[in-house]
XYZ file of C-alpha atoms in Angstrom:
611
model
C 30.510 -13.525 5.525
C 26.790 -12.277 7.189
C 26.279 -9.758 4.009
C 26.782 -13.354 1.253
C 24.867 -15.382 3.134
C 22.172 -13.662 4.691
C 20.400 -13.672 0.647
C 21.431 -17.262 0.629
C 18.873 -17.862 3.242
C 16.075 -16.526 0.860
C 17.714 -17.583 -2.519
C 18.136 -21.650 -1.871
C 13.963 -22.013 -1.229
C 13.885 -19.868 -3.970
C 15.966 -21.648 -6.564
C 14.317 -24.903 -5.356
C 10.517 -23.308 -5.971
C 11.649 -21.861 -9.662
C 13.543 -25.270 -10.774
C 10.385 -26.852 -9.613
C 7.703 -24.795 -11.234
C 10.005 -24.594 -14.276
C 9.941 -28.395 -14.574
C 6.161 -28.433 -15.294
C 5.675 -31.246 -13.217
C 7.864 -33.458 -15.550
C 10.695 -33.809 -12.938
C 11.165 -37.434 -11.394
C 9.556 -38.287 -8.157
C 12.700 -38.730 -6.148
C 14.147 -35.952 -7.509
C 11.312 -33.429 -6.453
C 11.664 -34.969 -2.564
C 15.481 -34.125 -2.878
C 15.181 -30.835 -4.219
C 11.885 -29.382 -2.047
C 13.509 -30.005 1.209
C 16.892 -30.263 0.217
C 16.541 -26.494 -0.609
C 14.787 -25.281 2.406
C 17.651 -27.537 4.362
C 20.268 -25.365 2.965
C 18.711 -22.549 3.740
C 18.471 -24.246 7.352
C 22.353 -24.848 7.326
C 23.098 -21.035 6.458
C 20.688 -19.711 9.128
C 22.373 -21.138 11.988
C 25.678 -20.627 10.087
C 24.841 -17.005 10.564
C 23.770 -17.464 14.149
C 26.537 -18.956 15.102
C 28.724 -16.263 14.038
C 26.775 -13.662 15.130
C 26.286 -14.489 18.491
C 29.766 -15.395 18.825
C 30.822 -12.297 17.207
C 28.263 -9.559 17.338
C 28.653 -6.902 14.472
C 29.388 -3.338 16.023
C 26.387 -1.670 14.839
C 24.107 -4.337 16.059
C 22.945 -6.023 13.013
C 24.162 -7.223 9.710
C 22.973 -5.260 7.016
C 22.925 -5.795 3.492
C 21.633 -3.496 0.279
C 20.585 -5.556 -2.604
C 19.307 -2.993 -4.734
C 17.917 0.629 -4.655
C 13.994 -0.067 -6.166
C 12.480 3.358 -6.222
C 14.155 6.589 -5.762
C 11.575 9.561 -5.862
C 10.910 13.185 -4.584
C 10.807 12.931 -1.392
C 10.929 9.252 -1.456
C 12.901 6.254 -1.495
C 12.776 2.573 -1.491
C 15.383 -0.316 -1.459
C 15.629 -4.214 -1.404
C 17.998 -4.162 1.476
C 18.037 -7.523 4.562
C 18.774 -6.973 8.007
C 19.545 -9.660 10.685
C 19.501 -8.595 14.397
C 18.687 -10.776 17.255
C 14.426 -10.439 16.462
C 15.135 -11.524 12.981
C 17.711 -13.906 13.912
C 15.337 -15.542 16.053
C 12.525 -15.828 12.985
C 15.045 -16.942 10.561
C 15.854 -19.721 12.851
C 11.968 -20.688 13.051
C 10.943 -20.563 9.207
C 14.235 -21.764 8.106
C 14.623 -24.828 10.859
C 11.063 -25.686 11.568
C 10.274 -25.625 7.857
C 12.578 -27.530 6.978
C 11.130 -30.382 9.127
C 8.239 -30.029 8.001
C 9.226 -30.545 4.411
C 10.843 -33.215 5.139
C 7.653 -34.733 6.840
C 5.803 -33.520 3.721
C 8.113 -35.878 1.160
C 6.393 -38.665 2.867
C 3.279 -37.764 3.234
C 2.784 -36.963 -0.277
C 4.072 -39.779 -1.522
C 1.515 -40.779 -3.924
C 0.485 -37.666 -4.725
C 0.035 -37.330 -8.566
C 0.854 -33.398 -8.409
C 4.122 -33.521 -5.791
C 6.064 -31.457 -7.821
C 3.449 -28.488 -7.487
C 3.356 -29.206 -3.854
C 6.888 -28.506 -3.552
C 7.361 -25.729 -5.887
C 4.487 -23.792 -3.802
C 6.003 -24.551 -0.471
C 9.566 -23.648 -1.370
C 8.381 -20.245 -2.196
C 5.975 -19.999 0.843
C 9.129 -20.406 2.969
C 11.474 -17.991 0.726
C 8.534 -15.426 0.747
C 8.371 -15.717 4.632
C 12.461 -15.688 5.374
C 12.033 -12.237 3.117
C 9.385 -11.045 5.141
C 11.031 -11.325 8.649
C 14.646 -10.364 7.022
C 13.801 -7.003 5.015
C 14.848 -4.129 6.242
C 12.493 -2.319 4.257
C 8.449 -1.755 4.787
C 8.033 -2.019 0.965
C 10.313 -5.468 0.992
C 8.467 -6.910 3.908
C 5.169 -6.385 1.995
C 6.504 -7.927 -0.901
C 6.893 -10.996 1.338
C 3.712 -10.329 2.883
C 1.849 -10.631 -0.620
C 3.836 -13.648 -1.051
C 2.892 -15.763 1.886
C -0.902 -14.325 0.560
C -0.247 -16.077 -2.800
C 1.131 -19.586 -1.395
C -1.235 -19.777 1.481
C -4.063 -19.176 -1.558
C -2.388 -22.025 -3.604
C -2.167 -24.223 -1.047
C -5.338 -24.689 0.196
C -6.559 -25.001 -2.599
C -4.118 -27.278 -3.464
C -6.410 -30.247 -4.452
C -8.820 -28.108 -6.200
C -10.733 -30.200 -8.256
C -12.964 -30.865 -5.411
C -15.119 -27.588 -4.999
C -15.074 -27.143 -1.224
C -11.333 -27.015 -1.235
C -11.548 -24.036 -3.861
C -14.360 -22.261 -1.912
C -11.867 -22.366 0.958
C -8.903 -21.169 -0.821
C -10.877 -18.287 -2.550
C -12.407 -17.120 1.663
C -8.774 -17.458 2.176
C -7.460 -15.286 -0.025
C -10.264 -12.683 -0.001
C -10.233 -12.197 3.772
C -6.658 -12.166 3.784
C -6.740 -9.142 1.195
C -8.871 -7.067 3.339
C -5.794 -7.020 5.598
C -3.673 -6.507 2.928
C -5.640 -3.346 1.811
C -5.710 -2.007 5.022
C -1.810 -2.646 5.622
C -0.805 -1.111 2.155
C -2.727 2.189 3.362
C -1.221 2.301 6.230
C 2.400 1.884 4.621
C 1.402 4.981 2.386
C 0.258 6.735 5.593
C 3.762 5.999 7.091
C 5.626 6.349 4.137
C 3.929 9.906 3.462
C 4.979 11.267 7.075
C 8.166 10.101 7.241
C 9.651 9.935 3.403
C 10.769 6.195 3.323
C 9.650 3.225 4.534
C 13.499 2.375 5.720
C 12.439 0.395 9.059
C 15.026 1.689 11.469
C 14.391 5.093 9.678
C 10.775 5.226 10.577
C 11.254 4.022 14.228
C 13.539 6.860 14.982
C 12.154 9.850 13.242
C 7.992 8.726 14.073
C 6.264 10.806 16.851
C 2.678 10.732 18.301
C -0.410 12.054 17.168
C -3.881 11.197 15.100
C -1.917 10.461 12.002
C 0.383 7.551 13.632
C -2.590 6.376 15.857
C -4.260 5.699 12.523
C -1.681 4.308 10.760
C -1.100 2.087 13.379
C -4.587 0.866 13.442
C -4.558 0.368 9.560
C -1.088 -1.998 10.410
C -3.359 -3.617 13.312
C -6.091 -4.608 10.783
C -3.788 -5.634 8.361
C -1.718 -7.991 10.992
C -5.495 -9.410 12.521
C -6.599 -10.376 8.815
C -2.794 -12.247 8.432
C -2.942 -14.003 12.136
C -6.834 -15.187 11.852
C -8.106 -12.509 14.908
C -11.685 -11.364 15.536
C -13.694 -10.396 13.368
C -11.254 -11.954 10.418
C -10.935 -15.492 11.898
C -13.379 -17.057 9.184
C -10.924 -17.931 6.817
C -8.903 -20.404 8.893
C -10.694 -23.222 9.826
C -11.745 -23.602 6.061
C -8.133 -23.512 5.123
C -7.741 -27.140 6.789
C -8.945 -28.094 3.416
C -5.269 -28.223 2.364
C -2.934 -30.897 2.684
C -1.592 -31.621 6.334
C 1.885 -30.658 5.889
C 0.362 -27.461 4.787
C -1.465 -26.860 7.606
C 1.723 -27.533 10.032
C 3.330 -25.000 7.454
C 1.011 -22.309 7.620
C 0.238 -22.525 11.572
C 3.671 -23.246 12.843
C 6.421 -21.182 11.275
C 4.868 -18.949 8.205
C 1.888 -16.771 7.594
C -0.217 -16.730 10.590
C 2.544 -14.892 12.558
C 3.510 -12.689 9.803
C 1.156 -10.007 11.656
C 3.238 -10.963 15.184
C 6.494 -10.563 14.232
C 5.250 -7.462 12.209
C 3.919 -5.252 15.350
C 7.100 -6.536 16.725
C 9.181 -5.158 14.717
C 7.038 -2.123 14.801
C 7.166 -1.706 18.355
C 8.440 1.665 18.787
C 5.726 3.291 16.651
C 2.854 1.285 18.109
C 4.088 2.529 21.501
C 3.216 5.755 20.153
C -0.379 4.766 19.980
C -1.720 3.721 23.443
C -4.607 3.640 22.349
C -3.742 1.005 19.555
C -2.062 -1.063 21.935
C -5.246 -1.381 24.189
C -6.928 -2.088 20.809
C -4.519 -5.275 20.396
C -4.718 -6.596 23.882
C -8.378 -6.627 23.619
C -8.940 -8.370 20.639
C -6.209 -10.717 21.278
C -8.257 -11.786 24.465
C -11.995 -11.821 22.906
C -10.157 -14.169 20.185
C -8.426 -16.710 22.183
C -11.584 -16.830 24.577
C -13.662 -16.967 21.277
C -11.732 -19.549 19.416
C -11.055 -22.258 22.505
C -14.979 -21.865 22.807
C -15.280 -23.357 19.054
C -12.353 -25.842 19.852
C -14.276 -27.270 22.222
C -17.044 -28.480 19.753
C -15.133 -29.840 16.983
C -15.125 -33.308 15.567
C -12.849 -32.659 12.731
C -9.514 -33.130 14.523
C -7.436 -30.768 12.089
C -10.364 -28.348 12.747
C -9.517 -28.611 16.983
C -5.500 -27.780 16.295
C -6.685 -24.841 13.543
C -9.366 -22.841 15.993
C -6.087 -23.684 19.173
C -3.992 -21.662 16.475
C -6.441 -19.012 16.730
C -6.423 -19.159 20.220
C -2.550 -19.098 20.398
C -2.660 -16.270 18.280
C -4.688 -14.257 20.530
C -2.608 -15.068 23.546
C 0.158 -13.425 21.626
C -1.642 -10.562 20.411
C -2.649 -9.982 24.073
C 1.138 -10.016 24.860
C 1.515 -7.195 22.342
C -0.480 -4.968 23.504
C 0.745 -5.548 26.939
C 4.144 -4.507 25.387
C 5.452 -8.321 26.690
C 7.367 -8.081 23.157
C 9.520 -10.901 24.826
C 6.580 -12.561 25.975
C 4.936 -12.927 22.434
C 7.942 -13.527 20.862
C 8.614 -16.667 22.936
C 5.274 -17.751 22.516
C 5.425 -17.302 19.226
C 8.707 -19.775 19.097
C 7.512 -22.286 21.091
C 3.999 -22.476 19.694
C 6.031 -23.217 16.163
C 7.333 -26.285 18.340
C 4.154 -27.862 19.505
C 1.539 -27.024 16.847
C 4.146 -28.044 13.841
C 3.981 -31.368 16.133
C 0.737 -31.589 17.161
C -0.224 -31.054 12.997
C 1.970 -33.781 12.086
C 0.858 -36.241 14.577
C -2.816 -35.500 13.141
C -1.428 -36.346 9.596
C 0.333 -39.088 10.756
C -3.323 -40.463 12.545
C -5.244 -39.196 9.498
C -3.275 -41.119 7.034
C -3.040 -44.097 8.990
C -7.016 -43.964 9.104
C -7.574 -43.970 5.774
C -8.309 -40.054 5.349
C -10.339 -40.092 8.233
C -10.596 -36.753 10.300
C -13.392 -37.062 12.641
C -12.012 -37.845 16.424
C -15.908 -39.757 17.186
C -14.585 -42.680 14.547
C -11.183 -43.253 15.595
C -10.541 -44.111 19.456
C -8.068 -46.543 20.940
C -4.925 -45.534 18.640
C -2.590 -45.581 21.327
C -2.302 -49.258 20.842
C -1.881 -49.142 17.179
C 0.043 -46.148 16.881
C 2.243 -45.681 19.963
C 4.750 -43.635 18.565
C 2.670 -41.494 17.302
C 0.427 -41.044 20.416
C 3.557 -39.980 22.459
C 4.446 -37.225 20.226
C 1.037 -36.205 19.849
C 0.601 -36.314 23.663
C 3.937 -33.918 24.282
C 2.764 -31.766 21.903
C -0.860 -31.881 23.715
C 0.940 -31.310 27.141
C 3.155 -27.911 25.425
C -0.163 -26.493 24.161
C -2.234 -27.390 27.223
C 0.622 -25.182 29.102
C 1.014 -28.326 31.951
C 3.642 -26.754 34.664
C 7.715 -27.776 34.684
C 6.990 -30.159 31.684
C 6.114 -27.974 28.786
C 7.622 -25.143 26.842
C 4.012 -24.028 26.267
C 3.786 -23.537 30.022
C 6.997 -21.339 30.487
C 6.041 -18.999 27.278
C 2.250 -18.804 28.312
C 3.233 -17.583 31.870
C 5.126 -14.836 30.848
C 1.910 -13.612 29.367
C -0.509 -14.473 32.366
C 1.672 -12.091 34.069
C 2.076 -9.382 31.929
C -1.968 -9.544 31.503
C -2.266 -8.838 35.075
C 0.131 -5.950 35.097
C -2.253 -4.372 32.264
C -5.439 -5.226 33.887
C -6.739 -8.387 36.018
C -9.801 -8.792 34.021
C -7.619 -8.957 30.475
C -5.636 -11.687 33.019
C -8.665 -13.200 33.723
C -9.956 -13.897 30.787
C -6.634 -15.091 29.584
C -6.576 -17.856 32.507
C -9.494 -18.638 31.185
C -8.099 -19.581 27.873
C -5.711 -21.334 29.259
C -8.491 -23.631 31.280
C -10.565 -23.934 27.911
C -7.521 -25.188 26.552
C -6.262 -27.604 28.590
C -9.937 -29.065 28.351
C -9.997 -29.205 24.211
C -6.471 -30.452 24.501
C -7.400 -33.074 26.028
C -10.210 -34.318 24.826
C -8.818 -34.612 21.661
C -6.292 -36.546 22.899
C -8.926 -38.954 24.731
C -11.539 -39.410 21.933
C -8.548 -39.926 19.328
C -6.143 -42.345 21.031
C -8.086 -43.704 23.882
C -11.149 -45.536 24.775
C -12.932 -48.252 22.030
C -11.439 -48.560 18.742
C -14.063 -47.094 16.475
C -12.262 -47.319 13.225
C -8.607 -49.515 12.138
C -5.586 -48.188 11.391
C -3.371 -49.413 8.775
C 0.262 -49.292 7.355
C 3.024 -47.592 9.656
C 4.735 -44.406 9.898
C 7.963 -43.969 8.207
C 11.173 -42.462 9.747
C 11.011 -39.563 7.015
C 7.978 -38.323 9.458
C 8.872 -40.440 12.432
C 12.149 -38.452 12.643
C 10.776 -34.680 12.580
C 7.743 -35.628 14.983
C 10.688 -36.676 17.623
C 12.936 -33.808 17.399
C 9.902 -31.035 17.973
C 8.598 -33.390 20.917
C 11.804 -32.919 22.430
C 11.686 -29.163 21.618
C 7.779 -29.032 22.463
C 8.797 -30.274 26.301
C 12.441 -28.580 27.152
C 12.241 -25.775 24.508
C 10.742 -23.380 27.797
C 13.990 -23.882 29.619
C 15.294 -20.620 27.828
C 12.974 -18.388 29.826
C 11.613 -19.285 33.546
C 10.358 -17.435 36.058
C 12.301 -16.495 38.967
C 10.380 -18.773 41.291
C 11.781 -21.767 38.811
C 15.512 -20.603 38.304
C 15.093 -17.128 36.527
C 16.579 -18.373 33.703
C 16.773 -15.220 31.058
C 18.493 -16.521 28.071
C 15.421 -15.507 25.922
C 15.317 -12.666 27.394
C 18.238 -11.680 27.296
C 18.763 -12.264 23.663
C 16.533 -9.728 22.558
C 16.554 -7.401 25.292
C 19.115 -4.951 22.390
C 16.077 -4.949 20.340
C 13.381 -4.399 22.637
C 14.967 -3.295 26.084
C 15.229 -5.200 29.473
C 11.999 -7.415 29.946
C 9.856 -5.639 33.226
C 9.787 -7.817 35.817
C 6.255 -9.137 36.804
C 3.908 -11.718 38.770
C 4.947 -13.079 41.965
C 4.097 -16.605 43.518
C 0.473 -16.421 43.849
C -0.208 -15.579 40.097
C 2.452 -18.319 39.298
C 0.372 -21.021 41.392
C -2.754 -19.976 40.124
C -1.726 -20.412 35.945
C 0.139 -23.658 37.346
C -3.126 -25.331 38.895
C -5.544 -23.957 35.988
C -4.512 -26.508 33.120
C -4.050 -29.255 35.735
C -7.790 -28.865 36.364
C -8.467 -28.752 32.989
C -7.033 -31.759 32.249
C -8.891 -33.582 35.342
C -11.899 -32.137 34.104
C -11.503 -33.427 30.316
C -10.473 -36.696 32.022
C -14.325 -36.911 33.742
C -16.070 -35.926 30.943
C -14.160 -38.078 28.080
C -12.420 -40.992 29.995
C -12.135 -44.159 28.251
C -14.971 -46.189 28.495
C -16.925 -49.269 26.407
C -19.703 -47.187 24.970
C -19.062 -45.035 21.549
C -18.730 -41.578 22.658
C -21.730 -38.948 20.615
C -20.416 -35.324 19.753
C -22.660 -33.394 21.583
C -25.759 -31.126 19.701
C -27.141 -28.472 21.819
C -28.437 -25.180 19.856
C -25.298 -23.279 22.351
C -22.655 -25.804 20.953
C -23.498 -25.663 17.373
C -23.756 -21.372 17.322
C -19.666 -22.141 19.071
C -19.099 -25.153 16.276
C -20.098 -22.732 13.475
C -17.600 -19.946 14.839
C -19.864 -17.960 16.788
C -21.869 -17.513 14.063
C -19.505 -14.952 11.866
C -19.915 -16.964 8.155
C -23.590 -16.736 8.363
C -23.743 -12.704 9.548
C -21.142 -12.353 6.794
C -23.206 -14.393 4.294
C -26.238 -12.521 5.109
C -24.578 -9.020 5.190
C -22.025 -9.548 2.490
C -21.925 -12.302 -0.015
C -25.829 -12.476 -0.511
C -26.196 -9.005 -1.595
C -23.002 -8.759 -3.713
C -24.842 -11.763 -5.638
C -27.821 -10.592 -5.562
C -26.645 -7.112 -6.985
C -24.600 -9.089 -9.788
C -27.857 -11.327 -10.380
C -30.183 -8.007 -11.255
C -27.145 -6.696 -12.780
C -26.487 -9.193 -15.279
C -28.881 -7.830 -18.208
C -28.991 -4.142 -17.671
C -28.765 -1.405 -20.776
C -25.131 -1.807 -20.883
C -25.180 -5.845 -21.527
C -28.313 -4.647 -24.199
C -25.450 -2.415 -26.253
C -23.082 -5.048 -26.265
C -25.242 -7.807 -27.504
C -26.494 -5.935 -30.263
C -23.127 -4.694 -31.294
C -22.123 -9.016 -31.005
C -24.914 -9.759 -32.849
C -24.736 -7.108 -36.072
C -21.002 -8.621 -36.391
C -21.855 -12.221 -35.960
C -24.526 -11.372 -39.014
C -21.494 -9.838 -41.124
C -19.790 -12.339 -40.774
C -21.817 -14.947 -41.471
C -22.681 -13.335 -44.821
C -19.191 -12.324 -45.448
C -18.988 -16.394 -44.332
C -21.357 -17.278 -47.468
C -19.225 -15.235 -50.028
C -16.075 -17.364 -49.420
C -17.498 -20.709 -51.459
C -13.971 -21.896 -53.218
C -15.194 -21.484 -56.635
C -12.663 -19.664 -58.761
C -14.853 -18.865 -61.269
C -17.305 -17.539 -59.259
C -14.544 -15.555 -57.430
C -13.305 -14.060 -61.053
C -17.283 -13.181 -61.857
C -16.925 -10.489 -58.698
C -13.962 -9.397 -59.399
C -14.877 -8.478 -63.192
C -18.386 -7.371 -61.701
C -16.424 -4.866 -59.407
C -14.393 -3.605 -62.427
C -17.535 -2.923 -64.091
C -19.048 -0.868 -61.397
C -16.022 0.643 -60.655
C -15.453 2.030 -64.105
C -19.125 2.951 -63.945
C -18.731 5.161 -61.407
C -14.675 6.318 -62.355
C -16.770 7.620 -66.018
């Protein structure tokens, strides 16, 4: 049963996507709602189908396993199309397939009255098919196929409504940052694939060993996974893809793309463990970035802006788990940070909508009275990614990394507490300029139970999704644990009381602290404008080193360029045929006669010169 439905899972978005872009945007309104998530739901239904049965009955070998086709057979090489689903990949599948499902169905309402909804669909269809392949190859050569994939939709996406220039701009950053990482992965894949003969996942984890050439390919995998999840010094590209539609931003944040390069090292783990020094590599950045990025949350106005640099953050906290070899602990970060920002995204839609496209936090204020359904999700989503203790998954999930941090090194742990304080405060103040305080703008219309309904199920999940892993001071609950300890070994022990208090009081003062600073009060709140706070609003500062080491020069270079010899040659050669032809042009008159006069005045010289 696993080996005909596990390509079920990727076929039904796929189907969808193709009838969709086949359609050419001719297909009936309803009818695109029913098929875009109607698809992906499928999909849904056969992922926990096959978790079901293979938790209940676990195959022998540990995984079900199925070869599609063989794609490249060469000397010394081989490649296949083949899908694999063990308890890592069970785990994704459930994410992408579940969690994007919601938010499709979210999506059908928010793009209502969107002229070009049958686009929107076909792209997001195959976003989710492209990501199911990704985390269910078995195969480094399949899983970069979906790689590429997510590459295109994310491009498509954000540029989605492209006819305004900004929103191209930000697609185009998008897609050439993301390609760096791309390069970089695709040498490393040759790397791997040249040392070992195949790129057969399980086949490469068993047969690597240590030494320069691994340590290097496992720094080109690094780079390529840092471009995908938005990590220092390849962060610019996300905040500029908020120029997509909402849904798409849940999408891309919450269950695809961004932890394509997460699940990737994951997966890797046994050859990056061959690479201490890689591993150092990835707790480090992971750290600088989510210190980095809760710096710039801190300064935004643009609420979808706040919930795209907290991704960032995220991100880092679960790159920091990798390289502290917490694969557990990322992992479960990873699941429950699908929860709460998925929410958190909608609820910003929801606000944004409701506000007449507004998406600066300074001109709403006092939408909890308007909007109370919405300002309850949005608050348990603000309480999971603000890590609040005993009433947030985020809390459980960001522990488990606190911990591990320390066991690495106490100033790694340090900075990620941190984090966790700078987050709690942005958290929160978005939550207090937004929904509390005077109303500084009206909101109109209501929220439908097409989005109502998702926003409730992932606040549930955002607060009691953390029950599957607690520490052993709160019940030692290991069911997460536990689940993938056959992929990645028992999970080490680690902490004790003290650091557990510690993380547990952190947010709490956080909160208290956002609370002083932003409480509700009768006088319109100012975003704040010192030289410090706009270097951390304009990310540190990257886009303008970039722009003055990168992108000015290239244009420059193609400026001076543009009418060298070569262009010289080529105009000359354009303009001796645009002559010929315009006399040739002059020849063709219609005149019959005057056509028979050449002709018998070419006889003539023709016999001339026959005699």
């Amino acid at each position: 049963m696993g080996g005909m439905l596990l390509p079920m899972v990727i076929a039904f978005p796929l189907a969808g996507s193709i009838i969709l872009l086949l359609s050419a945007g001719e297909m009936p309104r309803r009818a695109t709602q029913l098929i875009g998530p109607g698809s992906v739901g499928l999909s849904a239904l056969c992922a926990l189908f096959l978790a079901s049965s293979f938790l209940s009955d676990p195959p022998v070998s540990g995984s079900f396993h199925v070869v599609l086709w063989h794609w490249l057979t060469l000397p010394g090489f081989a490649a296949q199309i083949a899908l694999s689903l063990d308890q890592l990949s069970l785990v994704m599948m459930l994410v992408v397939s579940c969690i994007g499902f919601l938010i499709l169905v979210y999506a059908a309402a928010y793009m209502d009255d969107d002229a070009d909804i049958c686009r929107f669909f076909a792209y997001m269809t195959l976003f989710v098919a492209s990501m199911l392949l990704l985390v269910l190859a078995s195969d480094l050569l399949a899983l970069y196929v979906g790689w590429e994939g997510v590459g295109l939709c994310s491009y498509l996406l954000v540029g989605f409504w492209y006819g305004e220039l900004n929103n191209a701009l930000a697609a185009r950053k998008a897609f050439v940052v993301t390609r760096i990482g791309d390069a970089l992965l695709f040498v490393g894949l040759t790397l791997i694939a040249t040392d070992v003969g195949t790129l057969d996942i399980p086949t490469v984890l068993h047969t690597i060993h240590a030494g320069p050439q691994t340590t290097l390919g496992c720094l080109l995998l690094l780079g390529g996974a840092m471009a995908k999840s938005a990590q220092v010094p390849f962060q610019t590209w996300l905040p500029d893809a908020m120029a997509g539609p909402t849904p798409v931003s849940a999408l891309i944040h919450a269950a695809t793309m961004v932890t394509a390069g997460v699940y990737m090292i994951a997966r890797l783990h046994d050859l990056f463990l061959a690479s201490p020094f890689t591993m150092v590599a990835c707790a480090i950045v992971g750290t600088v970035t989510l210190l980095l990025a809760a710096g710039s949350a801190l300064t935004q106005t643009d609420i979808k802006r706040v919930l795209a640099y907290s991704t960032m953050s995220q991100l880092g906290y679960m790159y920091l788990a990798l390289g502290c070899g917490s694969w557990q602990g990322a992992i479960f970060h990873l699941v429950t940070h699908a929860f709460f920002k998925a929410l958190l995204f909608m609820g910003a839609g929801a606000v944004i909508l409701r506000m007449h496209h507004e998406q600066d936090m300074f001109r709403m204020g006092g939408l909890k009275a308007d909007m109370p359904g919405v300002f309850y999700a949005f608050l348990a989503g603000s309480v999971a990614l603000a890590g609040l203790p005993l009433i947030s998954a985020g809390y459980f999930s960001k522990e488990l990394i606190l911990s591990n941090a320390w066991n690495l090194s106490p100033l790694l742990w340090f900075g990620a507490l941190s984090g966790a304080f700078m987050t709690a405060l942005y958290t929160f103040r978005c939550v207090f300029l937004t929904f509390f305080g005077t109303a500084r703008g009206h909101a109109h219309g209501h929220t439908g139970l097409a989005m109502a309904i998702p926003m409730s199920i992932l606040a549930v999940l955002a607060i009691f999704g953390g029950y599957m892993q607690t520490p052993a001071e709160i019940g030692g609950i290991n069911m997460f644990a536990n689940l993938l300890s056959p992929v990645f070994g028992p999970m080490r022990e680690v902490g004790g009381t003290g650091l557990l208090l510690i993380g547990s009081l952190v947010p709490i003062i956080g909160v208290a602290l956002a609370w002083t600073i932003w409480k509700p009060r009768d006088a319109v709140p100012a975003p704040a404008n010192h030289p410090v706070q706009q270097v951390m609003r304009a990310n540190w500062g990257f886009d303008a080193i970039y722009n003055w080491l990168l992108v000015h020069p290239y244009f420059t270079l193609g400026a001076l360029n543009r009418r060298d010899g070569l262009d010289r040659i080529s105009d000359g050669i354009t303009w001796v045929m645009h002559g010929g032809s315009q006399v040739l042009a002059r020849m063709q008159s219609g005149q019959v006669r005057r056509y028979a006069g050449w002709i018998a005045a070419g006889t003539v010289i023709a016999l001339c010169l026959a005699i």
